[in-house]
Structure formats: structure tokens, C-alpha cells
Amino acid sequence: MEFKKDRSYSKSHEWVRELVADEVEIGISDFAQDALGDIVFVNLPEAGDEVEIGTPFCDVESVKAVSDIYSPVDGIVSEVNEELLDNPAQINEQPFESWLIRVKKIAKREELLSAEEYEALVKEEA
Amino acid sequence: MASYVPSTIKEREEMLKACGVESVDAFFEQIPYELKRKEPLNLPEGQSEMEVSLTMQELASKNRIFKHVFLGAGAYRHYIPAQVKYITAKEEFLTAYTPYQAEISQGLLQSIFEYQTMICELTGMDVSNASVYDGATASAEAVAMCKERKRATAFISESVDPKTLQVIRTYCEANGMAVRMLPLKDGKTDLDILKEELNEEAACVLLQQPNFFGLFEDAEQIGSIVHEKGAKFIMNVNPIALGLMKTPAECGADIAVGEGQPLGIPLSFGGPYLGFMAAKNSLMRKLPGRIVGETVDVDGKRAFVLTLQAREQHIRREKASSNICSNQALCAMTASVYLSVLGSRGLAEVAEQCFSKAHYALERLLEINGFEQKHKGEFFHEFVTVSEVSADKLLSELEKYDILGGLALSEHEILWCVTEKNRKKDIDYLIHAIKEVCEKCS
């Protein structure tokens, strides 16, 4: 299992990468994709939508379950990863490349964990 | 016993309060007051089997069963080959309701899978569900499938069966969709108004084909107008007419629904009937109800399974866009047995007979003085006439000839239906009877 150092992580297993000032990319962690199993469908928001800390912005469907993905920031969706619509399995194969959304105009962030802290959290949960 | 008492008076009051209504009666205000029972049931003492059977026979004999029927308007009398009843009456297939623990019952799942396959073949669509309660429910569920955040208005043609429209309105009122009616021109959806009215808020356009007045709509053209405006196109189709006309897929429909009763299901005073629903692949995850898929088991043998359950309400209840989680298993089985007994050539023949006999009946009706065809345009097995004689009067007089005539749409308009069950001599007899009635009335 991989815990990339250039990302920060939420307790609900999303990763966040800083792009430019005031814009981030959000995806789900290697641990999360592994726990979900084969992902068959992603329900993405639209560009221009508002996201809010602790509120689901997207859901991913694996073979027999659907899980909500929570936003770790307050902001506006600037872009969604449309490639995932055709190939949701990409999240299983490359969780760190498969970003779900990009968020701009970030007003607030939740307290995020470093890779080490997140790894410790996952070990505790496992 | 406590668990068998569904709710206490206090709980009921709380529920009513939460729903914002005063009384249970408020939920049933759709039912006319005079039809509601005011006193408790007056049941006799226990009776022997023979007594009960005699009582039931006496009750049944009060029903008037007409020798000749020319009434359709949503429920159709078709010939049902004897095999259909014989096969579906087999105990293995009989189930009072939706099969539970379905993975165990492979035979039943296979029967649903075959049904879905036939509905897809009939409509040309990619994926079908295992059926819903009836055609009106199917239409309302289809409308609900199309709701998007920025598109929440359903455009419904005025030529849709009024009963279907009522169910759609009920759904839309509850799920926050607006309903807008599309007016008609010569009994068909007005294309010019459609082009003007359709806006960015349009989630879908629902069309009935053939429409309530029996006419064929310009479905292909409507389909392309609807898609130009980015809305979804829903077609409510008569499955028998599909033996003759273009499939919903060929007309560009995104969702095809309809009442499956004509497919071997007897009229039975209005139910149980069968709502079929099929959609394009892109809408697969929004299709409500259960869907049976084909797979292989651990030994690699062909097997059937309820699939795509993640989108169904029992997993994701709070986000489900539909609460339908059951189907009309036995009716669906009946439809698939009927279709397989008939075959594609048989279905085409039924459709051709309906079509040509209805056209013959109209021709003969137009021979009668004072009878006119209400709408120009091509029709399937129903048509509307305008007559000088009062519609109600004519229909009640026809009863004396053992004829159940059409549906009175207004004082002088009648919607007639002719199927393969009406023989040429029956149609001639109808004409003869109408002529006599008209002579008497004038």
C-alpha cells in the first residue's frame, strides 16, 4: 500500500494535492480503493458546483456497494476528471493519478494529515 | 403479538402530523366519497365450501359479459393462445408476489431474464428491468429517471392517456418536478409549439405511441427536436403495435415504457397488469426496480443474478430516486410466454389484423349518415368518431345488441377500438346495430 508524501490526507480517506495557490486536486487513497474493491461507476459533480467540508460531492460504486466521497475543503469545482466516466477502474489501478475533481476559490480546509500520520491512522483502523 | 400491531393511535397521529395531513381520509381523497364504505363490513356466519361457491357464482352471474366489445382506451382484448395459460399456471412459476431470495431460485430468475431480453428485442433498447406495476407507473418512473439538477420540468403530450398523466402528476408533485402539457393539433402533438416551448429546464418529453386517440405521432421528428434541446425522449408504446411500427430505439427514444397487458394478460377488471421499462445503456444506472443479469458461477456454469443493486433503494435508500423494489413476476412471465408462443411473425400478424380490422370498421362507420372521423392521420387500432347522435345514448342502446361500444370522450365523440378478436361479421353487426339505433333516434 502506498502513502504518497506529496499529498495530504483526510480522515475519511481522500487525498489532496496542491496545484497552484488556491486550487487543489482531490482523489481517494490507495487504502480506500483497496477497501472498496472493483470500482464500476463514478458519479461526479459538475464544474461550477460548490463543495463543502464534510459533505459528499461524489459517489463511487463498486460491485455491491456505493460510497460517498467527502470534500476536505470549501470551494468551487473547477474541473472534473471525465476520463473516469469511461474507465472507473483507473481508480483501482492508479489511485494517485486518478483525481476526481479540482477545486478552486478555496475558502476553508479541514485539518489534513500528513502521509505519515495517515499511514498511522490506517494501521490503527486495519 | 406486539410486533403484528402495525402502529398505535399515538404513532399514527405522529405520522399524520409529520405528513402534514389531518386524517387518514386525506390520503385517500382521490377515491370518490360515494365509493367509500361508511359502515363496517356486514359479513355472514361461516359457510360450507358448497355454500360459498354458490354465493360466488350468483355474484359472478351479475356481471354483464358482452359478446361484442369495441372498447379499448388503455386495456385491450386480445386472443390469448391456450398454451399461455397452461404454461404460466404451472405451480413452479406461480408466485403471489416478487420472488425473494432470488439467487436461490434460478428458474424464476431465468424467466425474468428471458422477459427482459424480449422487451429489449421488442423496443430495440439496450436494457430492461424486470417490470413494474403497470404502464402508468412505468411512465412516471421514466419521468423521474430524467430529473437532473438543472432540468426538472417534464413535458407531457396532451395525447397521453389521462390516467397515465394522473400517475405522472402524483410522482412529480412528490419529487419536485414541474409538469407542462404540450398541446395538440389534429389530435397529435403540435410540433411547432413543441419547438417553441421546449427550454433548458426540460428534463424530458413523454409521448404515447399510438396516442390516446389511436393516432401515430411523428415520433422520429419529435425525438430529434427533443434531443436538440438536450432533453430525454420517453416513448410510451403499445407493445402489440410494435409488431408493425418502428421501435422506440429507431425513433430515437432514450427510454421506452408501456402497458404490457396486451401481451397475453387478460383484462380482469383492470389488473394486475404489467409495466415494462427499457432504456439506453447510458441510463442503465437510473433504471428503477430490479434487473436480472447473466453471469457464471464458481464452476463456470451459466447462472442468473440480481444485478446493479447498488443503485437500488435497499442499498442506497436515502439517495434512491425510486422506491420501486418489486416487479410483476407472473405477469412478466405471461408476457414472455405469449411472445414466445406467437413468435415475431405471430406478433406482426396480430398487429396487422388489429390495424386492418380497425380501418375496415372506420370505413363502414363513415358510411353511416352523420358519422365523421374526428382526426385525420394514420391510426393503429383505435380511432375517434364524431356523430350527430348522442354518444351516451348510442352506447347504451348498443348494450341491447350485446355490444360494449367505445368510450364516450364528449357528447358526440366516441373512441372505438378494434382488435383481432373482432371478426368481420362482428364489425358488420356493429354497423347494422348503429344504423338501427340512428334510425330510431332520428
Tab-separated table of C-alpha atoms in Angstrom, chain B residues 2-440:
chain	number	residue	atom	x	y	z
B	2	ALA	CA	-46.960	-6.701	19.681
B	3	SER	CA	-44.904	-6.876	16.511
B	4	TYR	CA	-48.018	-7.691	14.487
B	5	VAL	CA	-49.748	-4.473	15.529
B	6	PRO	CA	-48.546	-2.102	12.838
B	7	SER	CA	-48.993	1.146	14.720
B	8	THR	CA	-50.633	2.622	17.786
B	9	ILE	CA	-53.102	5.503	17.627
B	10	LYS	CA	-50.415	7.797	19.005
B	11	GLU	CA	-47.907	6.680	16.366
B	12	ARG	CA	-50.489	7.182	13.655
B	13	GLU	CA	-51.163	10.695	14.873
B	14	GLU	CA	-47.436	11.420	14.818
B	15	MET	CA	-47.143	10.121	11.282
B	16	LEU	CA	-50.114	12.188	10.106
B	17	LYS	CA	-48.601	15.250	11.729
B	18	ALA	CA	-45.256	14.612	10.022
B	19	CYS	CA	-47.023	14.302	6.663
B	20	GLY	CA	-48.983	17.464	7.322
B	21	VAL	CA	-52.453	15.999	6.905
B	22	GLU	CA	-55.391	15.968	9.275
B	23	SER	CA	-56.683	12.454	8.834
B	24	VAL	CA	-56.091	9.154	7.071
B	25	ASP	CA	-59.015	10.041	4.793
B	26	ALA	CA	-56.989	12.926	3.385
B	27	PHE	CA	-54.613	10.360	1.834
B	28	PHE	CA	-57.499	8.720	0.018
B	29	GLU	CA	-59.245	11.799	-1.285
B	30	GLN	CA	-58.651	10.505	-4.847
B	31	ILE	CA	-61.339	7.895	-4.160
B	32	PRO	CA	-64.817	9.365	-4.660
B	33	TYR	CA	-66.717	9.701	-1.386
B	34	GLU	CA	-69.674	7.652	-2.590
B	35	LEU	CA	-67.424	4.650	-3.258
B	36	LYS	CA	-66.121	4.571	0.285
B	37	ARG	CA	-67.767	2.260	2.759
B	38	LYS	CA	-69.231	4.108	5.681
B	39	GLU	CA	-70.346	1.194	7.837
B	40	PRO	CA	-68.302	-1.819	8.881
B	41	LEU	CA	-68.444	-4.958	6.713
B	42	ASN	CA	-71.597	-6.967	7.191
B	43	LEU	CA	-70.222	-10.493	6.979
B	44	PRO	CA	-72.384	-13.579	7.427
B	45	GLU	CA	-71.550	-16.518	9.706
B	46	GLY	CA	-69.110	-19.136	8.436
B	47	GLN	CA	-70.334	-21.189	5.473
B	48	SER	CA	-69.546	-24.540	3.881
B	49	GLU	CA	-67.492	-24.717	0.689
B	50	MET	CA	-70.593	-25.509	-1.359
B	51	GLU	CA	-72.494	-22.537	0.061
B	52	VAL	CA	-69.605	-20.182	-0.581
B	53	SER	CA	-69.165	-21.467	-4.110
B	54	LEU	CA	-72.875	-20.962	-4.876
B	55	THR	CA	-72.817	-17.462	-3.429
B	56	MET	CA	-69.799	-16.577	-5.526
B	57	GLN	CA	-71.420	-17.995	-8.666
B	58	GLU	CA	-74.514	-15.897	-8.020
B	59	LEU	CA	-72.383	-12.816	-7.557
B	60	ALA	CA	-70.387	-13.571	-10.711
B	61	SER	CA	-73.558	-14.021	-12.747
B	62	LYS	CA	-74.412	-10.376	-12.057
B	63	ASN	CA	-71.511	-9.371	-14.300
B	64	ARG	CA	-72.558	-8.413	-17.767
B	65	ILE	CA	-70.230	-10.124	-20.188
B	66	PHE	CA	-70.683	-8.639	-23.630
B	67	LYS	CA	-70.416	-10.796	-26.726
B	68	HIS	CA	-69.037	-7.897	-28.743
B	69	VAL	CA	-66.500	-5.433	-27.389
B	70	PHE	CA	-65.248	-2.305	-29.171
B	71	LEU	CA	-63.771	-0.592	-26.136
B	72	GLY	CA	-60.038	-0.120	-25.588
B	73	ALA	CA	-58.666	3.130	-24.131
B	74	GLY	CA	-55.734	1.563	-22.337
B	75	ALA	CA	-56.904	-2.018	-21.744
B	76	TYR	CA	-57.154	-4.299	-24.744
B	77	ARG	CA	-58.907	-7.540	-25.570
B	78	HIS	CA	-56.623	-9.864	-27.488
B	79	TYR	CA	-56.655	-13.538	-28.274
B	80	ILE	CA	-54.568	-15.481	-25.760
B	81	PRO	CA	-53.363	-18.859	-27.063
B	82	ALA	CA	-54.206	-21.765	-24.741
B	83	GLN	CA	-50.530	-22.571	-24.143
B	84	VAL	CA	-50.028	-19.282	-22.347
B	85	LYS	CA	-52.430	-20.096	-19.535
B	86	TYR	CA	-51.282	-23.721	-19.412
B	87	ILE	CA	-47.603	-22.863	-19.049
B	88	THR	CA	-47.963	-19.957	-16.633
B	89	ALA	CA	-50.347	-21.927	-14.415
B	90	LYS	CA	-47.587	-24.430	-13.617
B	91	GLU	CA	-47.024	-24.400	-9.884
B	92	GLU	CA	-43.305	-23.801	-10.231
B	93	PHE	CA	-43.983	-20.439	-11.794
B	94	LEU	CA	-46.834	-19.290	-9.598
B	95	THR	CA	-45.829	-16.731	-7.082
B	96	ALA	CA	-48.068	-14.285	-5.321
B	97	TYR	CA	-45.520	-11.532	-5.436
B	98	THR	CA	-41.956	-10.654	-6.241
B	99	PRO	CA	-39.613	-13.569	-5.620
B	100	TYR	CA	-37.361	-13.021	-2.638
B	101	GLN	CA	-34.103	-14.831	-2.001
B	102	ALA	CA	-33.981	-14.763	-5.720
B	103	GLU	CA	-30.452	-16.112	-6.174
B	104	ILE	CA	-31.725	-19.444	-4.912
B	105	SER	CA	-34.476	-19.609	-7.463
B	106	GLN	CA	-32.543	-19.829	-10.710
B	107	GLY	CA	-35.556	-20.863	-12.818
B	108	LEU	CA	-37.521	-17.803	-11.831
B	109	LEU	CA	-34.528	-15.551	-12.428
B	110	GLN	CA	-34.058	-17.074	-15.845
B	111	SER	CA	-37.699	-16.426	-16.692
B	112	ILE	CA	-37.232	-12.753	-15.795
B	113	PHE	CA	-34.001	-12.641	-17.800
B	114	GLU	CA	-35.837	-14.028	-20.847
B	115	TYR	CA	-38.596	-11.439	-20.328
B	116	GLN	CA	-36.033	-8.615	-20.196
B	117	THR	CA	-34.393	-9.920	-23.358
B	118	MET	CA	-37.719	-9.975	-25.206
B	119	ILE	CA	-38.616	-6.453	-24.058
B	120	CYS	CA	-35.230	-5.271	-25.353
B	121	GLU	CA	-35.836	-7.010	-28.690
B	122	LEU	CA	-39.341	-5.575	-28.922
B	123	THR	CA	-38.315	-1.998	-28.146
B	124	GLY	CA	-34.803	-2.065	-29.607
B	125	MET	CA	-33.432	-0.718	-26.333
B	126	ASP	CA	-30.268	-1.896	-24.537
B	127	VAL	CA	-31.505	-2.785	-21.079
B	128	SER	CA	-34.850	-3.660	-19.484
B	129	ASN	CA	-35.887	-4.055	-15.874
B	130	ALA	CA	-37.919	-6.944	-14.504
B	131	SER	CA	-41.164	-4.897	-14.874
B	132	VAL	CA	-43.107	-2.560	-12.592
B	133	TYR	CA	-46.767	-2.426	-11.547
B	134	ASP	CA	-48.376	-1.081	-14.703
B	135	GLY	CA	-47.891	1.139	-17.722
B	136	ALA	CA	-48.768	4.318	-15.856
B	137	THR	CA	-46.231	3.570	-13.109
B	138	ALA	CA	-43.628	2.772	-15.758
B	139	SER	CA	-44.259	6.170	-17.384
B	140	ALA	CA	-43.995	8.043	-14.104
B	141	GLU	CA	-40.812	6.175	-13.148
B	142	ALA	CA	-39.338	7.018	-16.543
B	143	VAL	CA	-40.064	10.710	-15.985
B	144	ALA	CA	-38.412	10.516	-12.552
B	145	MET	CA	-35.307	8.921	-14.161
B	146	CYS	CA	-34.776	12.044	-16.252
B	147	LYS	CA	-34.714	14.551	-13.417
B	148	GLU	CA	-31.470	16.479	-13.263
B	149	ARG	CA	-30.494	19.372	-11.055
B	150	LYS	CA	-30.866	21.937	-13.798
B	151	ARG	CA	-33.577	20.113	-15.671
B	152	ALA	CA	-36.633	19.403	-13.588
B	153	THR	CA	-39.584	20.020	-15.902
B	154	ALA	CA	-41.380	17.134	-17.581
B	155	PHE	CA	-43.137	17.961	-20.844
B	156	ILE	CA	-46.052	15.631	-21.451
B	157	SER	CA	-48.088	15.496	-24.618
B	158	GLU	CA	-51.809	16.094	-24.154
B	159	SER	CA	-52.424	12.990	-26.218
B	160	VAL	CA	-51.207	10.780	-23.364
B	161	ASP	CA	-53.815	8.628	-21.621
B	162	PRO	CA	-55.341	10.793	-18.846
B	163	LYS	CA	-54.910	8.004	-16.277
B	164	THR	CA	-51.201	7.798	-17.056
B	165	LEU	CA	-50.963	11.557	-16.709
B	166	GLN	CA	-52.520	11.432	-13.246
B	167	VAL	CA	-49.900	8.999	-12.022
B	168	ILE	CA	-47.119	11.127	-13.535
B	169	ARG	CA	-48.531	14.194	-11.780
B	170	THR	CA	-48.617	12.381	-8.458
B	171	TYR	CA	-44.956	11.369	-8.803
B	172	CYS	CA	-43.863	14.815	-9.938
B	173	GLU	CA	-45.670	16.592	-7.155
B	174	ALA	CA	-43.791	14.467	-4.655
B	175	ASN	CA	-40.312	14.631	-6.185
B	176	GLY	CA	-40.299	18.307	-7.057
B	177	MET	CA	-40.668	18.116	-10.825
B	178	ALA	CA	-42.847	20.530	-12.762
B	179	VAL	CA	-45.247	19.163	-15.378
B	180	ARG	CA	-46.018	21.069	-18.540
B	181	MET	CA	-48.523	19.962	-21.112
B	182	LEU	CA	-47.818	20.031	-24.832
B	183	PRO	CA	-50.941	20.993	-26.799
B	184	LEU	CA	-52.266	19.141	-29.809
B	185	LYS	CA	-53.064	19.878	-33.405
B	186	ASP	CA	-55.482	17.492	-35.162
B	187	GLY	CA	-55.192	15.046	-32.280
B	188	LYS	CA	-51.383	14.882	-32.390
B	189	THR	CA	-48.606	16.698	-30.563
B	190	ASP	CA	-48.102	20.091	-32.180
B	191	LEU	CA	-44.521	20.143	-33.441
B	192	ASP	CA	-44.342	23.947	-33.822
B	193	ILE	CA	-45.422	24.533	-30.245
B	194	LEU	CA	-43.069	21.779	-29.086
B	195	LYS	CA	-40.134	23.597	-30.732
B	196	GLU	CA	-41.164	26.881	-29.120
B	197	GLU	CA	-41.998	25.640	-25.652
B	198	LEU	CA	-39.105	23.288	-25.021
B	199	ASN	CA	-36.498	25.063	-22.902
B	200	GLU	CA	-33.305	24.481	-20.945
B	201	GLU	CA	-35.289	23.253	-17.963
B	202	ALA	CA	-36.811	20.385	-19.915
B	203	ALA	CA	-35.804	17.073	-18.365
B	204	CYS	CA	-37.849	15.004	-20.776
B	205	VAL	CA	-40.682	14.824	-23.242
B	206	LEU	CA	-43.111	11.941	-22.897
B	207	LEU	CA	-45.057	10.776	-25.900
B	208	GLN	CA	-47.589	7.989	-26.258
B	209	GLN	CA	-47.400	5.956	-29.459
B	210	PRO	CA	-50.024	5.291	-30.808
B	211	ASN	CA	-51.546	8.082	-28.761
B	212	PHE	CA	-54.716	8.066	-26.664
B	213	PHE	CA	-56.798	8.799	-29.770
B	214	GLY	CA	-55.193	5.875	-31.594
B	215	LEU	CA	-53.119	8.098	-33.884
B	216	PHE	CA	-49.490	7.582	-34.820
B	217	GLU	CA	-47.408	10.559	-33.690
B	218	ASP	CA	-44.421	11.852	-35.664
B	219	ALA	CA	-42.149	10.188	-33.146
B	220	GLU	CA	-38.877	10.420	-35.078
B	221	GLN	CA	-39.246	14.131	-35.665
B	222	ILE	CA	-40.269	14.751	-32.079
B	223	GLY	CA	-37.272	12.715	-30.941
B	224	SER	CA	-34.849	14.895	-32.855
B	225	ILE	CA	-36.452	18.131	-31.615
B	226	VAL	CA	-36.224	16.854	-28.034
B	227	HIS	CA	-32.561	15.910	-28.390
B	228	GLU	CA	-31.688	19.251	-29.973
B	229	LYS	CA	-32.833	20.866	-26.739
B	230	GLY	CA	-30.810	18.413	-24.668
B	231	ALA	CA	-33.785	16.691	-23.070
B	232	LYS	CA	-34.547	12.974	-22.835
B	233	PHE	CA	-37.174	11.368	-25.040
B	234	ILE	CA	-39.580	8.895	-23.426
B	235	MET	CA	-41.927	6.825	-25.547
B	236	ASN	CA	-44.910	5.049	-24.042
B	237	VAL	CA	-45.712	2.419	-26.643
B	238	ASN	CA	-48.373	-0.210	-27.237
B	239	PRO	CA	-46.392	-3.483	-27.409
B	240	ILE	CA	-48.728	-5.059	-29.990
B	241	ALA	CA	-48.334	-2.050	-32.283
B	242	LEU	CA	-44.580	-2.713	-32.176
B	243	GLY	CA	-45.333	-5.668	-34.451
B	244	LEU	CA	-45.912	-3.080	-37.183
B	245	MET	CA	-44.331	0.230	-36.284
B	246	LYS	CA	-40.782	1.434	-35.821
B	247	THR	CA	-39.218	0.564	-32.487
B	248	PRO	CA	-38.695	3.313	-29.898
B	249	ALA	CA	-34.948	2.905	-30.474
B	250	GLU	CA	-35.411	3.631	-34.193
B	251	CYS	CA	-37.351	6.769	-33.230
B	252	GLY	CA	-34.502	7.925	-31.023
B	253	ALA	CA	-36.140	7.235	-27.663
B	254	ASP	CA	-33.920	7.217	-24.565
B	255	ILE	CA	-36.495	5.307	-22.542
B	256	ALA	CA	-39.310	3.046	-23.748
B	257	VAL	CA	-42.185	2.176	-21.443
B	258	GLY	CA	-45.680	0.841	-21.810
B	259	GLU	CA	-48.552	-1.227	-20.567
B	260	GLY	CA	-47.785	-4.898	-21.101
B	261	GLN	CA	-51.381	-6.082	-20.609
B	262	PRO	CA	-51.964	-6.678	-24.345
B	263	LEU	CA	-49.222	-9.342	-24.227
B	264	GLY	CA	-51.356	-12.267	-23.139
B	265	ILE	CA	-52.697	-10.814	-19.894
B	266	PRO	CA	-56.483	-10.971	-19.534
B	267	LEU	CA	-58.474	-7.796	-18.868
B	268	SER	CA	-59.530	-8.989	-15.375
B	269	PHE	CA	-61.396	-5.813	-14.429
B	270	GLY	CA	-58.256	-3.702	-14.656
B	271	GLY	CA	-55.430	-5.675	-13.138
B	272	PRO	CA	-52.943	-6.971	-12.237
B	273	TYR	CA	-51.221	-5.525	-15.281
B	274	LEU	CA	-47.623	-5.103	-16.284
B	275	GLY	CA	-45.461	-2.037	-16.733
B	276	PHE	CA	-42.452	-2.592	-18.955
B	277	MET	CA	-39.422	-0.297	-18.922
B	278	ALA	CA	-36.365	-0.320	-21.133
B	279	ALA	CA	-33.606	2.229	-21.645
B	280	LYS	CA	-30.404	3.002	-23.451
B	281	ASN	CA	-27.162	1.850	-21.857
B	282	SER	CA	-26.327	5.380	-20.749
B	283	LEU	CA	-29.387	5.378	-18.470
B	284	MET	CA	-28.822	1.870	-17.098
B	285	ARG	CA	-27.887	3.103	-13.644
B	286	LYS	CA	-31.029	5.164	-13.382
B	287	LEU	CA	-33.409	2.395	-14.398
B	288	PRO	CA	-35.532	1.658	-11.312
B	289	GLY	CA	-36.564	-1.701	-9.926
B	290	ARG	CA	-34.773	-4.988	-10.189
B	291	ILE	CA	-32.678	-6.174	-13.090
B	292	VAL	CA	-31.596	-9.756	-13.661
B	293	GLY	CA	-28.203	-10.317	-15.228
B	294	GLU	CA	-26.454	-13.328	-16.661
B	295	THR	CA	-23.172	-14.480	-15.165
B	296	VAL	CA	-21.222	-17.656	-14.372
B	297	ASP	CA	-20.990	-19.427	-11.024
B	298	VAL	CA	-17.782	-20.656	-9.343
B	299	ASP	CA	-17.767	-23.701	-11.608
B	300	GLY	CA	-18.121	-21.584	-14.711
B	301	LYS	CA	-21.724	-22.614	-15.313
B	302	ARG	CA	-24.262	-20.137	-16.682
B	303	ALA	CA	-26.175	-18.509	-13.823
B	304	PHE	CA	-28.526	-15.610	-13.184
B	305	VAL	CA	-28.300	-12.942	-10.550
B	306	LEU	CA	-29.990	-9.728	-9.490
B	307	THR	CA	-27.550	-7.122	-10.672
B	308	LEU	CA	-26.778	-3.401	-10.428
B	309	GLN	CA	-28.194	-3.461	-6.938
B	310	ALA	CA	-26.041	-0.598	-5.794
B	311	ARG	CA	-28.403	1.825	-7.498
B	312	GLU	CA	-31.422	0.200	-5.917
B	313	GLN	CA	-33.171	1.543	-2.881
B	314	HIS	CA	-32.405	-1.258	-0.487
B	315	ILE	CA	-28.706	-0.410	-0.556
B	316	ARG	CA	-28.835	3.321	-1.012
B	317	ARG	CA	-32.209	4.208	0.309
B	318	GLU	CA	-31.555	7.838	1.173
B	319	LYS	CA	-30.252	8.631	-2.305
B	320	ALA	CA	-32.569	6.430	-4.357
B	321	SER	CA	-34.597	8.255	-6.986
B	322	SER	CA	-37.184	5.482	-6.943
B	323	ASN	CA	-38.806	3.357	-4.284
B	324	ILE	CA	-39.909	0.594	-6.608
B	325	CYS	CA	-38.199	-2.575	-5.470
B	326	SER	CA	-40.575	-5.250	-6.716
B	327	ASN	CA	-41.972	-6.386	-10.018
B	328	GLN	CA	-44.952	-8.179	-11.550
B	329	ALA	CA	-43.186	-11.517	-11.866
B	330	LEU	CA	-46.110	-13.657	-13.011
B	331	CYS	CA	-47.408	-11.043	-15.457
B	332	ALA	CA	-43.909	-10.620	-16.874
B	333	MET	CA	-43.689	-14.393	-17.258
B	334	THR	CA	-47.067	-14.370	-19.028
B	335	ALA	CA	-45.883	-11.705	-21.453
B	336	SER	CA	-42.751	-13.659	-22.304
B	337	VAL	CA	-44.676	-16.903	-22.772
B	338	TYR	CA	-47.185	-15.072	-25.001
B	339	LEU	CA	-44.389	-13.576	-27.097
B	340	SER	CA	-42.561	-16.858	-27.419
B	341	VAL	CA	-45.755	-18.730	-28.393
B	342	LEU	CA	-46.569	-16.104	-31.024
B	343	GLY	CA	-43.059	-15.520	-32.325
B	344	SER	CA	-42.158	-12.403	-34.267
B	345	ARG	CA	-44.302	-13.397	-37.243
B	346	GLY	CA	-47.270	-14.089	-34.980
B	347	LEU	CA	-46.940	-10.729	-33.286
B	348	ALA	CA	-46.752	-8.987	-36.647
B	349	GLU	CA	-49.906	-10.807	-37.716
B	350	VAL	CA	-51.806	-9.755	-34.593
B	351	ALA	CA	-50.734	-6.168	-35.247
B	352	GLU	CA	-51.731	-6.360	-38.918
B	353	GLN	CA	-55.134	-7.785	-38.061
B	354	CYS	CA	-55.787	-5.071	-35.458
B	355	PHE	CA	-54.739	-2.434	-37.958
B	356	SER	CA	-56.729	-3.666	-40.927
B	357	LYS	CA	-59.885	-4.549	-38.982
B	358	ALA	CA	-59.902	-1.143	-37.281
B	359	HIS	CA	-59.550	0.512	-40.682
B	360	TYR	CA	-62.370	-1.608	-42.078
B	361	ALA	CA	-64.575	-0.661	-39.104
B	362	LEU	CA	-63.910	3.049	-39.625
B	363	GLU	CA	-64.697	2.793	-43.340
B	364	ARG	CA	-68.019	1.144	-42.574
B	365	LEU	CA	-68.813	3.666	-39.796
B	366	LEU	CA	-68.260	6.536	-42.190
B	367	GLU	CA	-70.963	5.054	-44.438
B	368	ILE	CA	-73.480	5.899	-41.719
B	369	ASN	CA	-75.149	9.262	-42.041
B	370	GLY	CA	-73.871	11.801	-39.559
B	371	PHE	CA	-70.674	9.906	-38.680
B	372	GLU	CA	-67.306	11.521	-39.255
B	373	GLN	CA	-63.709	10.788	-38.380
B	374	LYS	CA	-62.561	13.289	-35.756
B	375	HIS	CA	-58.846	13.443	-36.604
B	376	LYS	CA	-57.185	12.956	-39.908
B	377	GLY	CA	-53.974	10.998	-39.749
B	378	GLU	CA	-52.832	7.392	-39.608
B	379	PHE	CA	-54.055	5.259	-36.727
B	380	PHE	CA	-53.447	1.802	-35.315
B	381	HIS	CA	-56.431	0.037	-33.768
B	382	GLU	CA	-58.320	2.938	-32.222
B	383	PHE	CA	-59.998	5.984	-33.726
B	384	VAL	CA	-62.400	8.747	-32.731
B	385	THR	CA	-65.700	9.420	-34.478
B	386	VAL	CA	-67.982	12.429	-34.232
B	387	SER	CA	-71.655	11.640	-34.606
B	388	GLU	CA	-74.882	13.578	-34.630
B	389	VAL	CA	-76.456	11.099	-32.281
B	390	SER	CA	-75.529	11.489	-28.599
B	391	ALA	CA	-72.597	9.269	-27.639
B	392	ASP	CA	-74.085	8.147	-24.326
B	393	LYS	CA	-77.419	7.376	-25.926
B	394	LEU	CA	-75.819	5.371	-28.734
B	395	LEU	CA	-73.625	3.375	-26.357
B	396	SER	CA	-76.485	2.497	-24.040
B	397	GLU	CA	-78.661	1.454	-26.976
B	398	LEU	CA	-75.860	-0.769	-28.280
B	399	GLU	CA	-75.890	-2.654	-24.991
B	400	LYS	CA	-79.267	-4.058	-26.053
B	401	TYR	CA	-77.478	-5.633	-29.014
B	402	ASP	CA	-74.957	-7.243	-26.632
B	403	ILE	CA	-72.329	-4.754	-27.800
B	404	LEU	CA	-69.998	-2.888	-25.483
B	405	GLY	CA	-69.243	0.123	-27.655
B	406	GLY	CA	-66.379	2.578	-27.430
B	407	LEU	CA	-65.542	5.202	-24.849
B	408	ALA	CA	-67.553	8.435	-24.924
B	409	LEU	CA	-64.999	11.264	-24.988
B	410	SER	CA	-67.606	14.025	-25.156
B	411	GLU	CA	-71.256	14.445	-26.003
B	412	HIS	CA	-70.762	13.446	-29.615
B	413	GLU	CA	-67.342	11.797	-29.700
B	414	ILE	CA	-66.552	8.133	-29.254
B	415	LEU	CA	-63.160	6.394	-29.100
B	416	TRP	CA	-63.522	2.964	-30.718
B	417	CYS	CA	-61.137	0.042	-30.565
B	418	VAL	CA	-60.978	-2.973	-32.868
B	419	THR	CA	-58.609	-5.884	-32.301
B	420	GLU	CA	-58.016	-9.240	-33.974
B	421	LYS	CA	-60.781	-10.644	-31.758
B	422	ASN	CA	-63.441	-8.655	-33.606
B	423	ARG	CA	-64.305	-10.700	-36.677
B	424	LYS	CA	-65.539	-9.122	-39.904
B	425	LYS	CA	-69.069	-10.288	-39.195
B	426	ASP	CA	-68.882	-8.727	-35.693
B	427	ILE	CA	-67.929	-5.392	-37.232
B	428	ASP	CA	-70.727	-5.718	-39.777
B	429	TYR	CA	-73.121	-6.491	-36.921
B	430	LEU	CA	-71.935	-3.344	-35.083
B	431	ILE	CA	-72.606	-1.235	-38.166
B	432	HIS	CA	-76.029	-2.817	-38.577
B	433	ALA	CA	-76.841	-2.101	-34.902
B	434	ILE	CA	-75.664	1.523	-35.100
B	435	LYS	CA	-77.722	2.071	-38.246
B	436	GLU	CA	-80.812	0.777	-36.483
B	437	VAL	CA	-80.190	2.906	-33.403
B	438	CYS	CA	-79.621	6.029	-35.510
B	439	GLU	CA	-82.810	5.426	-37.477
B	440	LYS	CA	-84.729	5.020	-34.239
